[in-house]
Amino acid sequence: MDRLWTPWRMEYLTSEKPADCVLCRSLTGEDVANHVVHRGAHSFIILNLYPYNNGHIMVVPNRHVASLELLSPDELLSLMQMVNLGLAALRNSMSPEGFNIGVNLGKAAGAGIDAHVHVHIVPRWQGDTNFMPILADTRVIPESLPDTRLRLARAVQAVLGANSEEEADIDEDRRV
């Protein structure tokens, strides 16, 4: 029998989960260490630490709320604009053939972080599913999180540079 070792997952599986919100913690600190791809006035894009596929990102409002209807109109608009930005960056840098986009509201709906609403964007390719998740309970992710973060941060900058001056309020030192 062949084995595929994923020792980095054991820390997550056996560790005590923090009492504070991991997404709120990502609002402060260094983008590279927190896997933040891009920050906006009301929301940000971050890599999923335990991705379903390479390039799995989450779009998160800056304000800690549990559901979409608790967001202000400006926050909701920002969230959806950030989803579009994430889609464009993924298309331009990874050429996926499709996407799964979704919001899990509440534990019963599968939310791993149910107190801070976020939108998942999972890039998909024909044939990207295989026997590994079913037989080995393991996903194969071909690129490291730091490499994916850098690739997507550069793609976001390229999209913003091509479309407008939207990134003018972003701190230059924190972007890449």
JSON list of N, CA and C in Angstrom, two decimals, residues 4 50 95 99 107:
[
{"chain": "A", "resi": 4, "resn": "LEU", "atom": "N", "xyz": [0.58, 8.52, 1.42]},
{"chain": "A", "resi": 4, "resn": "LEU", "atom": "CA", "xyz": [0.86, 9.94, 1.19]},
{"chain": "A", "resi": 4, "resn": "LEU", "atom": "C", "xyz": [0.78, 10.62, 2.55]},
{"chain": "A", "resi": 50, "resn": "TYR", "atom": "N", "xyz": [-6.75, 25.37, 4.85]},
{"chain": "A", "resi": 50, "resn": "TYR", "atom": "CA", "xyz": [-7.00, 23.95, 4.60]},
{"chain": "A", "resi": 50, "resn": "TYR", "atom": "C", "xyz": [-7.84, 23.84, 3.34]},
{"chain": "A", "resi": 95, "resn": "SER", "atom": "N", "xyz": [-5.95, 30.00, -14.49]},
{"chain": "A", "resi": 95, "resn": "SER", "atom": "CA", "xyz": [-6.77, 29.50, -15.60]},
{"chain": "A", "resi": 95, "resn": "SER", "atom": "C", "xyz": [-7.70, 28.35, -15.23]},
{"chain": "A", "resi": 99, "resn": "PHE", "atom": "N", "xyz": [-15.66, 27.42, -11.12]},
{"chain": "A", "resi": 99, "resn": "PHE", "atom": "CA", "xyz": [-15.53, 27.82, -9.71]},
{"chain": "A", "resi": 99, "resn": "PHE", "atom": "C", "xyz": [-16.69, 27.26, -8.91]},
{"chain": "A", "resi": 107, "resn": "LYS", "atom": "N", "xyz": [-23.13, 26.35, 11.85]},
{"chain": "A", "resi": 107, "resn": "LYS", "atom": "CA", "xyz": [-22.46, 25.05, 11.94]},
{"chain": "A", "resi": 107, "resn": "LYS", "atom": "C", "xyz": [-23.21, 23.99, 11.16]}
]
